[in-house]
Backbone as numpy.savetxt, mean C-alpha at the origin, in Angstrom:
# Nx Ny Nz CAx CAy CAz Cx Cy Cz
-65.69 13.21 16.81 -65.40 14.59 16.56 -64.12 15.00 17.30
-63.92 14.45 18.46 -62.72 14.75 19.24 -61.49 14.22 18.51
-61.66 13.04 17.86 -60.53 12.47 17.11 -60.16 13.37 15.95
-61.17 13.98 15.31 -60.90 14.87 14.17 -60.19 16.14 14.64
-60.56 16.64 15.80 -59.89 17.83 16.33 -58.41 17.53 16.61
-58.18 16.35 17.19 -56.79 15.96 17.48 -55.99 15.84 16.19
-56.63 15.26 15.16 -55.92 15.14 13.88 -55.66 16.51 13.28
-56.60 17.40 13.39 -56.43 18.75 12.88 -55.31 19.48 13.60
-55.27 19.31 14.94 -54.21 19.94 15.72 -52.85 19.34 15.35
-52.83 18.01 15.15 -51.57 17.35 14.78 -51.09 17.85 13.43
-52.04 18.02 12.49 -51.66 18.54 11.17 -51.16 19.97 11.27
-51.78 20.74 12.11 -51.35 22.12 12.30 -49.95 22.15 12.90
-49.71 21.26 13.87 -48.38 21.21 14.48 -47.33 20.78 13.46
-47.65 19.78 12.63 -46.68 19.32 11.63 -46.44 20.39 10.60
-47.45 21.15 10.23 -47.27 22.23 9.26 -46.40 23.32 9.87
-46.58 23.58 11.15 -45.79 24.59 11.82 -44.37 24.13 12.07
-44.20 22.83 12.31 -42.86 22.33 12.62 -42.07 22.00 11.37
-42.65 22.14 10.22 -41.91 21.88 8.98 -40.95 23.03 8.74
-39.84 22.94 9.37 -38.84 24.00 9.24 -38.19 23.91 7.88
-37.34 22.94 7.73 -36.68 22.77 6.45 -35.97 21.43 6.43
-35.81 20.92 5.25 -34.96 19.76 5.04 -35.50 18.44 5.52
-34.56 17.54 5.72 -34.86 16.15 6.03 -35.43 15.97 7.42
-35.02 16.78 8.39 -35.52 16.59 9.75 -37.02 16.87 9.82
-37.50 17.86 9.10 -38.94 18.17 9.09 -39.71 17.04 8.41
-39.16 16.50 7.32 -39.82 15.40 6.62 -39.84 14.15 7.51
-38.77 13.91 8.24 -38.71 12.77 9.13 -39.75 12.89 10.24
-39.86 14.06 10.82 -40.85 14.28 11.88 -42.26 14.07 11.35
-42.51 14.57 10.15 -43.85 14.40 9.55 -44.13 12.92 9.30
-43.15 12.17 8.80 -43.36 10.74 8.56 -43.61 9.99 9.86
-42.88 10.32 10.91 -43.08 9.65 12.20 -44.49 9.93 12.71
-44.94 11.17 12.58 -46.28 11.52 13.04 -47.34 10.78 12.22
-47.12 10.65 10.92 -48.09 9.92 10.10 -48.13 8.44 10.48
-46.99 7.87 10.76 -46.96 6.47 11.19 -47.69 6.32 12.52
-47.46 7.25 13.42 -48.15 7.21 14.72 -49.66 7.28 14.51
-50.09 8.19 13.67 -51.52 8.33 13.42 -52.10 7.10 12.74
-51.36 6.49 11.83 -51.83 5.27 11.18 -51.97 4.15 12.20
-51.03 4.06 13.11 -51.11 3.04 14.16 -52.32 3.27 15.06
-52.57 4.52 15.39 -53.72 4.85 16.23 -55.02 4.48 15.50
-55.05 4.77 14.19 -56.24 4.42 13.40 -56.43 2.92 13.34
-55.35 2.15 13.21 -55.45 0.70 13.16 -55.94 0.16 14.50
-55.50 0.72 15.58 -55.97 0.28 16.90 -57.46 0.58 17.06
-57.87 1.76 16.61 -59.29 2.13 16.72 -60.15 1.17 15.90
-59.72 0.83 14.68 -60.46 -0.10 13.83 -60.50 -1.48 14.47
-59.36 -1.94 15.03 -59.32 -3.25 15.65 -60.25 -3.30 16.86
-60.38 -2.22 17.60 -61.28 -2.19 18.75 -62.73 -2.28 18.31
-63.03 -1.67 17.17 -64.40 -1.73 16.66 -64.74 -3.13 16.16
-63.77 -3.77 15.47 -64.04 -5.07 14.85 -63.80 -6.22 15.81
-63.11 -6.04 16.87 -62.93 -7.08 17.86 -61.49 -7.53 17.99
-61.24 -8.44 18.96 -59.87 -8.89 19.24 -59.25 -9.66 18.07
-60.04 -10.37 17.26 -59.50 -11.12 16.13 -58.88 -10.18 15.11
-59.53 -9.05 14.88 -59.00 -8.07 13.93 -57.70 -7.48 14.46
-57.63 -7.27 15.78 -56.41 -6.74 16.38 -55.25 -7.72 16.19
-55.50 -8.99 16.45 -54.48 -10.03 16.29 -54.04 -10.11 14.83
-55.00 -10.01 13.92 -54.68 -10.05 12.49 -53.83 -8.84 12.09
-54.16 -7.66 12.62 -53.39 -6.44 12.33 -51.96 -6.57 12.85
-51.81 -7.15 14.03 -50.48 -7.34 14.61 -49.65 -8.28 13.75
-50.27 -9.41 13.30 -49.52 -10.36 12.49 -49.15 -9.75 11.13
-50.03 -8.96 10.54 -49.70 -8.30 9.28 -48.62 -7.25 9.48
-48.68 -6.58 10.60 -47.62 -5.61 10.92 -46.27 -6.30 11.08
-46.30 -7.50 11.71 -45.06 -8.26 11.87 -44.51 -8.68 10.51
-45.39 -9.14 9.62 -44.97 -9.54 8.26 -44.39 -8.33 7.52
-45.04 -7.20 7.64 -44.56 -5.99 7.00 -43.19 -5.59 7.55
-43.01 -5.74 8.86 -41.74 -5.43 9.48 -40.63 -6.34 8.94
-40.92 -7.62 8.83 -39.92 -8.57 8.30 -39.55 -8.23 6.86
-40.57 -7.91 6.04 -40.28 -7.55 4.64 -39.45 -6.27 4.56
-39.80 -5.30 5.40 -39.05 -4.04 5.35 -37.62 -4.24 5.84
-37.43 -5.09 6.85 -36.07 -5.40 7.30 -35.27 -6.09 6.20
-35.91 -7.06 5.58 -35.24 -7.79 4.49 -34.86 -6.83 3.37
-35.81 -5.96 3.01 -35.53 -4.99 1.95 -34.43 -4.01 2.37
-34.46 -3.60 3.62 -33.44 -2.68 4.11 -32.06 -3.35 4.12
-32.01 -4.61 4.57 -30.73 -5.33 4.57 -30.19 -5.48 3.16
-31.09 -5.82 2.23 -30.67 -5.97 0.83 -30.18 -4.64 0.27
-30.87 -3.56 0.61 -30.46 -2.23 0.14 -29.09 -1.86 0.71
-28.86 -2.22 1.96 -27.56 -1.94 2.58 -26.47 -2.76 1.90
-26.74 -4.04 1.66 -25.75 -4.88 0.97 -25.45 -4.34 -0.42
-26.50 -3.95 -1.15 -26.31 -3.41 -2.50 -25.49 -2.12 -2.46
-25.82 -1.26 -1.50 -25.09 0.00 -1.38 -23.62 -0.26 -1.03
-23.39 -1.21 -0.13 -22.02 -1.56 0.26 -21.24 -2.10 -0.93
-21.85 -3.01 -1.67 -21.17 -3.59 -2.84 -20.92 -2.54 -3.91
-21.89 -1.64 -4.08 -21.72 -0.58 -5.08 -20.61 0.38 -4.66
-20.47 0.63 -3.38 -19.45 1.57 -2.90 -18.08 0.91 -2.82
-18.05 -0.40 -2.70 -16.78 -1.10 -2.50 -15.86 -0.97 -3.72
-16.38 -1.14 -4.92 -15.56 -1.07 -6.12 -14.94 0.31 -6.33
-15.72 1.40 -6.24 -15.08 2.72 -6.39 -14.02 3.00 -5.32
-14.27 2.51 -4.10 -13.29 2.72 -3.04 -11.99 1.97 -3.37
-12.12 0.74 -3.83 -10.94 -0.03 -4.19 -10.22 0.62 -5.37
-10.98 1.11 -6.33 -10.38 1.79 -7.47 -9.64 3.04 -7.02
-10.27 3.81 -6.14 -9.63 5.02 -5.62 -8.38 4.68 -4.83
-8.46 3.63 -4.04 -7.31 3.21 -3.25 -6.17 2.77 -4.16
-6.49 2.00 -5.19 -5.46 1.56 -6.14 -4.84 2.74 -6.85
-5.66 3.69 -7.24 -5.16 4.89 -7.92 -4.25 5.68 -6.98
-4.67 5.84 -5.75 -3.86 6.58 -4.77 -2.54 5.86 -4.52
-2.59 4.54 -4.44 -1.37 3.75 -4.22 -0.42 3.91 -5.41
-0.97 3.86 -6.64 -0.14 4.04 -7.83 0.49 5.43 -7.86
-0.29 6.44 -7.51 0.24 7.80 -7.49 1.34 7.94 -6.43
1.12 7.33 -5.28 2.12 7.40 -4.21 3.41 6.69 -4.65
3.26 5.55 -5.29 4.43 4.81 -5.77 5.19 5.62 -6.81
4.45 6.21 -7.73 5.07 7.03 -8.78 5.79 8.23 -8.17
5.14 8.88 -7.22 5.75 10.03 -6.56 7.01 9.62 -5.81
6.95 8.48 -5.13 8.11 7.99 -4.39 9.25 7.68 -5.35
8.94 7.04 -6.48 9.97 6.73 -7.47 10.61 8.01 -8.01
9.78 9.01 -8.30 10.30 10.29 -8.80 11.19 10.96 -7.75
10.76 10.91 -6.50 11.54 11.50 -5.41 12.87 10.76 -5.26
12.84 9.45 -5.35 14.05 8.65 -5.23 15.02 8.97 -6.37
14.50 9.07 -7.60 15.35 9.40 -8.75 15.95 10.78 -8.59
15.15 11.73 -8.14 15.65 13.08 -7.92 16.75 13.09 -6.86
16.54 12.37 -5.78 17.53 12.29 -4.70 18.83 11.67 -5.21
18.72 10.58 -5.97 19.91 9.91 -6.50 20.67 10.84 -7.45
19.94 11.56 -8.28 20.58 12.49 -9.21 21.33 13.57 -8.46
20.71 14.14 -7.45 21.36 15.22 -6.69 22.56 14.71 -5.90
22.44 13.53 -5.32 23.57 12.97 -4.58 24.73 12.69 -5.53
24.43 12.10 -6.69 25.47 11.80 -7.68 26.15 13.08 -8.14
25.37 14.14 -8.36 25.93 15.42 -8.79 26.85 15.98 -7.71
26.42 15.90 -6.46 27.24 16.41 -5.36 28.53 15.60 -5.23
28.44 14.28 -5.36 29.64 13.44 -5.27 30.60 13.73 -6.42
30.07 13.96 -7.61 30.92 14.30 -8.75 31.62 15.63 -8.53
30.93 16.59 -7.91 31.52 17.90 -7.66 32.70 17.82 -6.69
32.65 16.90 -5.75 33.77 16.79 -4.80 34.78 15.75 -5.24
34.56 15.15 -6.42 35.56 14.25 -6.99 35.43 12.79 -6.60
34.32 12.37 -6.06 34.12 10.97 -5.72 33.70 10.23 -6.98
34.40 9.15 -7.32 34.05 8.43 -8.55 32.71 7.71 -8.41
32.07 7.52 -9.56 30.78 6.81 -9.55 31.03 5.32 -9.43
29.97 4.57 -9.23 30.07 3.12 -9.09 30.63 2.51 -10.38
30.22 3.03 -11.51 30.70 2.52 -12.79 32.20 2.81 -12.95
32.62 4.01 -12.55 34.04 4.35 -12.62 34.86 3.44 -11.70
34.34 3.14 -10.53 35.03 2.24 -9.60 35.13 0.84 -10.20
34.07 0.37 -10.86 34.11 -0.95 -11.51 35.17 -0.98 -12.60
35.22 0.08 -13.41 36.21 0.14 -14.49 37.62 0.14 -13.90
37.85 0.96 -12.86 39.16 1.02 -12.23 39.54 -0.32 -11.60
38.59 -0.97 -10.97 38.85 -2.28 -10.36 39.27 -3.28 -11.43
38.58 -3.26 -12.55 38.92 -4.18 -13.64 40.31 -3.86 -14.19
40.64 -2.57 -14.33 41.97 -2.19 -14.85 43.06 -2.59 -13.86
42.80 -2.41 -12.56 43.78 -2.81 -11.55 44.00 -4.31 -11.61
42.94 -5.08 -11.78 43.07 -6.53 -11.87 43.88 -6.91 -13.11
43.65 -6.23 -14.23 44.41 -6.50 -15.45 45.89 -6.15 -15.25
46.15 -5.01 -14.62 47.53 -4.61 -14.35 48.21 -5.60 -13.40
47.49 -6.06 -12.40 48.02 -7.04 -11.46 48.40 -8.32 -12.21
47.53 -8.76 -13.10 47.83 -9.96 -13.90 49.07 -9.73 -14.76
49.18 -8.53 -15.36 50.35 -8.21 -16.19 51.63 -8.20 -15.36
51.58 -7.60 -14.18 52.76 -7.57 -13.29 53.16 -8.98 -12.90
52.21 -9.81 -12.55 52.53 -11.20 -12.16 53.14 -11.95 -13.34
52.62 -11.71 -14.56 53.18 -12.38 -15.74 54.62 -11.91 -15.97
54.86 -10.60 -15.85 56.22 -10.07 -16.03 57.17 -10.62 -14.96
56.68 -10.68 -13.72 57.51 -11.22 -12.64 57.86 -12.67 -12.91
56.91 -13.42 -13.37 57.16 -14.84 -13.68 58.18 -14.96 -14.81
58.09 -14.11 -15.82 59.05 -14.14 -16.93 60.46 -13.80 -16.43
60.54 -12.78 -15.56 61.86 -12.40 -15.05 62.46 -13.52 -14.22
61.64 -14.17 -13.43 62.14 -15.29 -12.61 62.63 -16.40 -13.52
61.89 -16.71 -14.56 62.30 -17.77 -15.50 63.58 -17.36 -16.23
63.66 -16.08 -16.60 64.86 -15.60 -17.31 66.08 -15.70 -16.40
65.96 -15.32 -15.12 67.08 -15.41 -14.18 67.50 -16.85 -13.98
66.53 -17.74 -13.89 66.86 -19.17 -13.71 67.58 -19.70 -14.95
67.10 -19.31 -16.12 67.74 -19.78 -17.35 69.16 -19.21 -17.45
69.35 -17.95 -17.10 70.68 -17.34 -17.13 71.59 -18.00 -16.11
71.05 -18.33 -14.98 71.84 -18.97 -13.94 72.27 -20.36 -14.39
71.42 -21.05 -15.09 71.77 -22.39 -15.58 72.86 -22.28 -16.64
72.80 -21.27 -17.47 73.79 -21.11 -18.53 75.16 -20.72 -17.97
75.22 -20.00 -16.96 76.50 -19.51 -16.42 76.88 -20.23 -15.14
76.59 -21.46 -15.04 76.94 -22.22 -13.84 78.46 -22.41 -13.86
79.17 -21.92 -12.86 80.62 -22.10 -12.83 80.97 -23.54 -12.53
82.08 -23.94 -13.11 82.55 -25.32 -12.87 83.08 -25.39 -11.45
82.98 -26.55 -10.91 83.44 -26.72 -9.53 84.96 -26.57 -9.51
85.40 -25.82 -8.56 86.86 -25.65 -8.50 87.54 -26.96 -8.14
88.75 -27.05 -8.57 89.52 -28.26 -8.30 89.82 -28.40 -6.83
90.47 -29.52 -6.52 90.74 -29.80 -5.12 91.77 -28.82 -4.55
92.71 -28.41 -5.40 93.71 -27.50 -4.89 93.09 -26.17 -4.50
92.38 -25.71 -5.35 91.78 -24.42 -5.06 90.89 -24.49 -3.83
90.17 -25.54 -3.67 89.29 -25.68 -2.53 90.10 -25.67 -1.25
91.29 -26.34 -1.28 92.10 -26.35 -0.07 92.67 -24.97 0.19
93.06 -24.36 -0.86 93.67 -23.06 -0.70 92.68 -22.08 -0.10
91.55 -22.20 -0.50 90.53 -21.30 0.04 90.29 -21.54 1.51
90.34 -22.74 1.86 90.06 -23.07 3.26 91.23 -22.65 4.16
92.46 -22.59 3.63 93.57 -22.25 4.47 93.69 -20.74 4.64
93.23 -20.06 3.89 93.36 -18.61 4.00 92.64 -18.04 5.07
């Protein structure tokens, strides 16, 4: 009868302590487990030490199964959460890359516009000018080579005859 009073008081306490939510449910479950353990001990005392040993071994088996089930549940939850996290990470990385590319394009456009406003030629314009300068340089070198050849040819055509001996002496005496 004393055990029933204790159980009644425990039930009254659990009913009173059921505030709200998960913490109240957790407290109630812990109290029920405690009471079940107390009941198992009382039964084992009535049936003898062999029953107590048997209850302990069954409790150990139950503990191992619950651990195994809990570990499996944790692994399953981890694996289930891993794919969405990777997907979210990949999506965030793609968005960041796209945003960075857009920012880079915007920056390049604005810099190019500013350079054009102050008269700085673009890279393409510099390439075109470089190519034209190289072509002009080649043309100048070709013209210079032609002029040199023309002067040499003219010089060969108008080679003066060597002056005679008299003239050479006369020049030296003067």
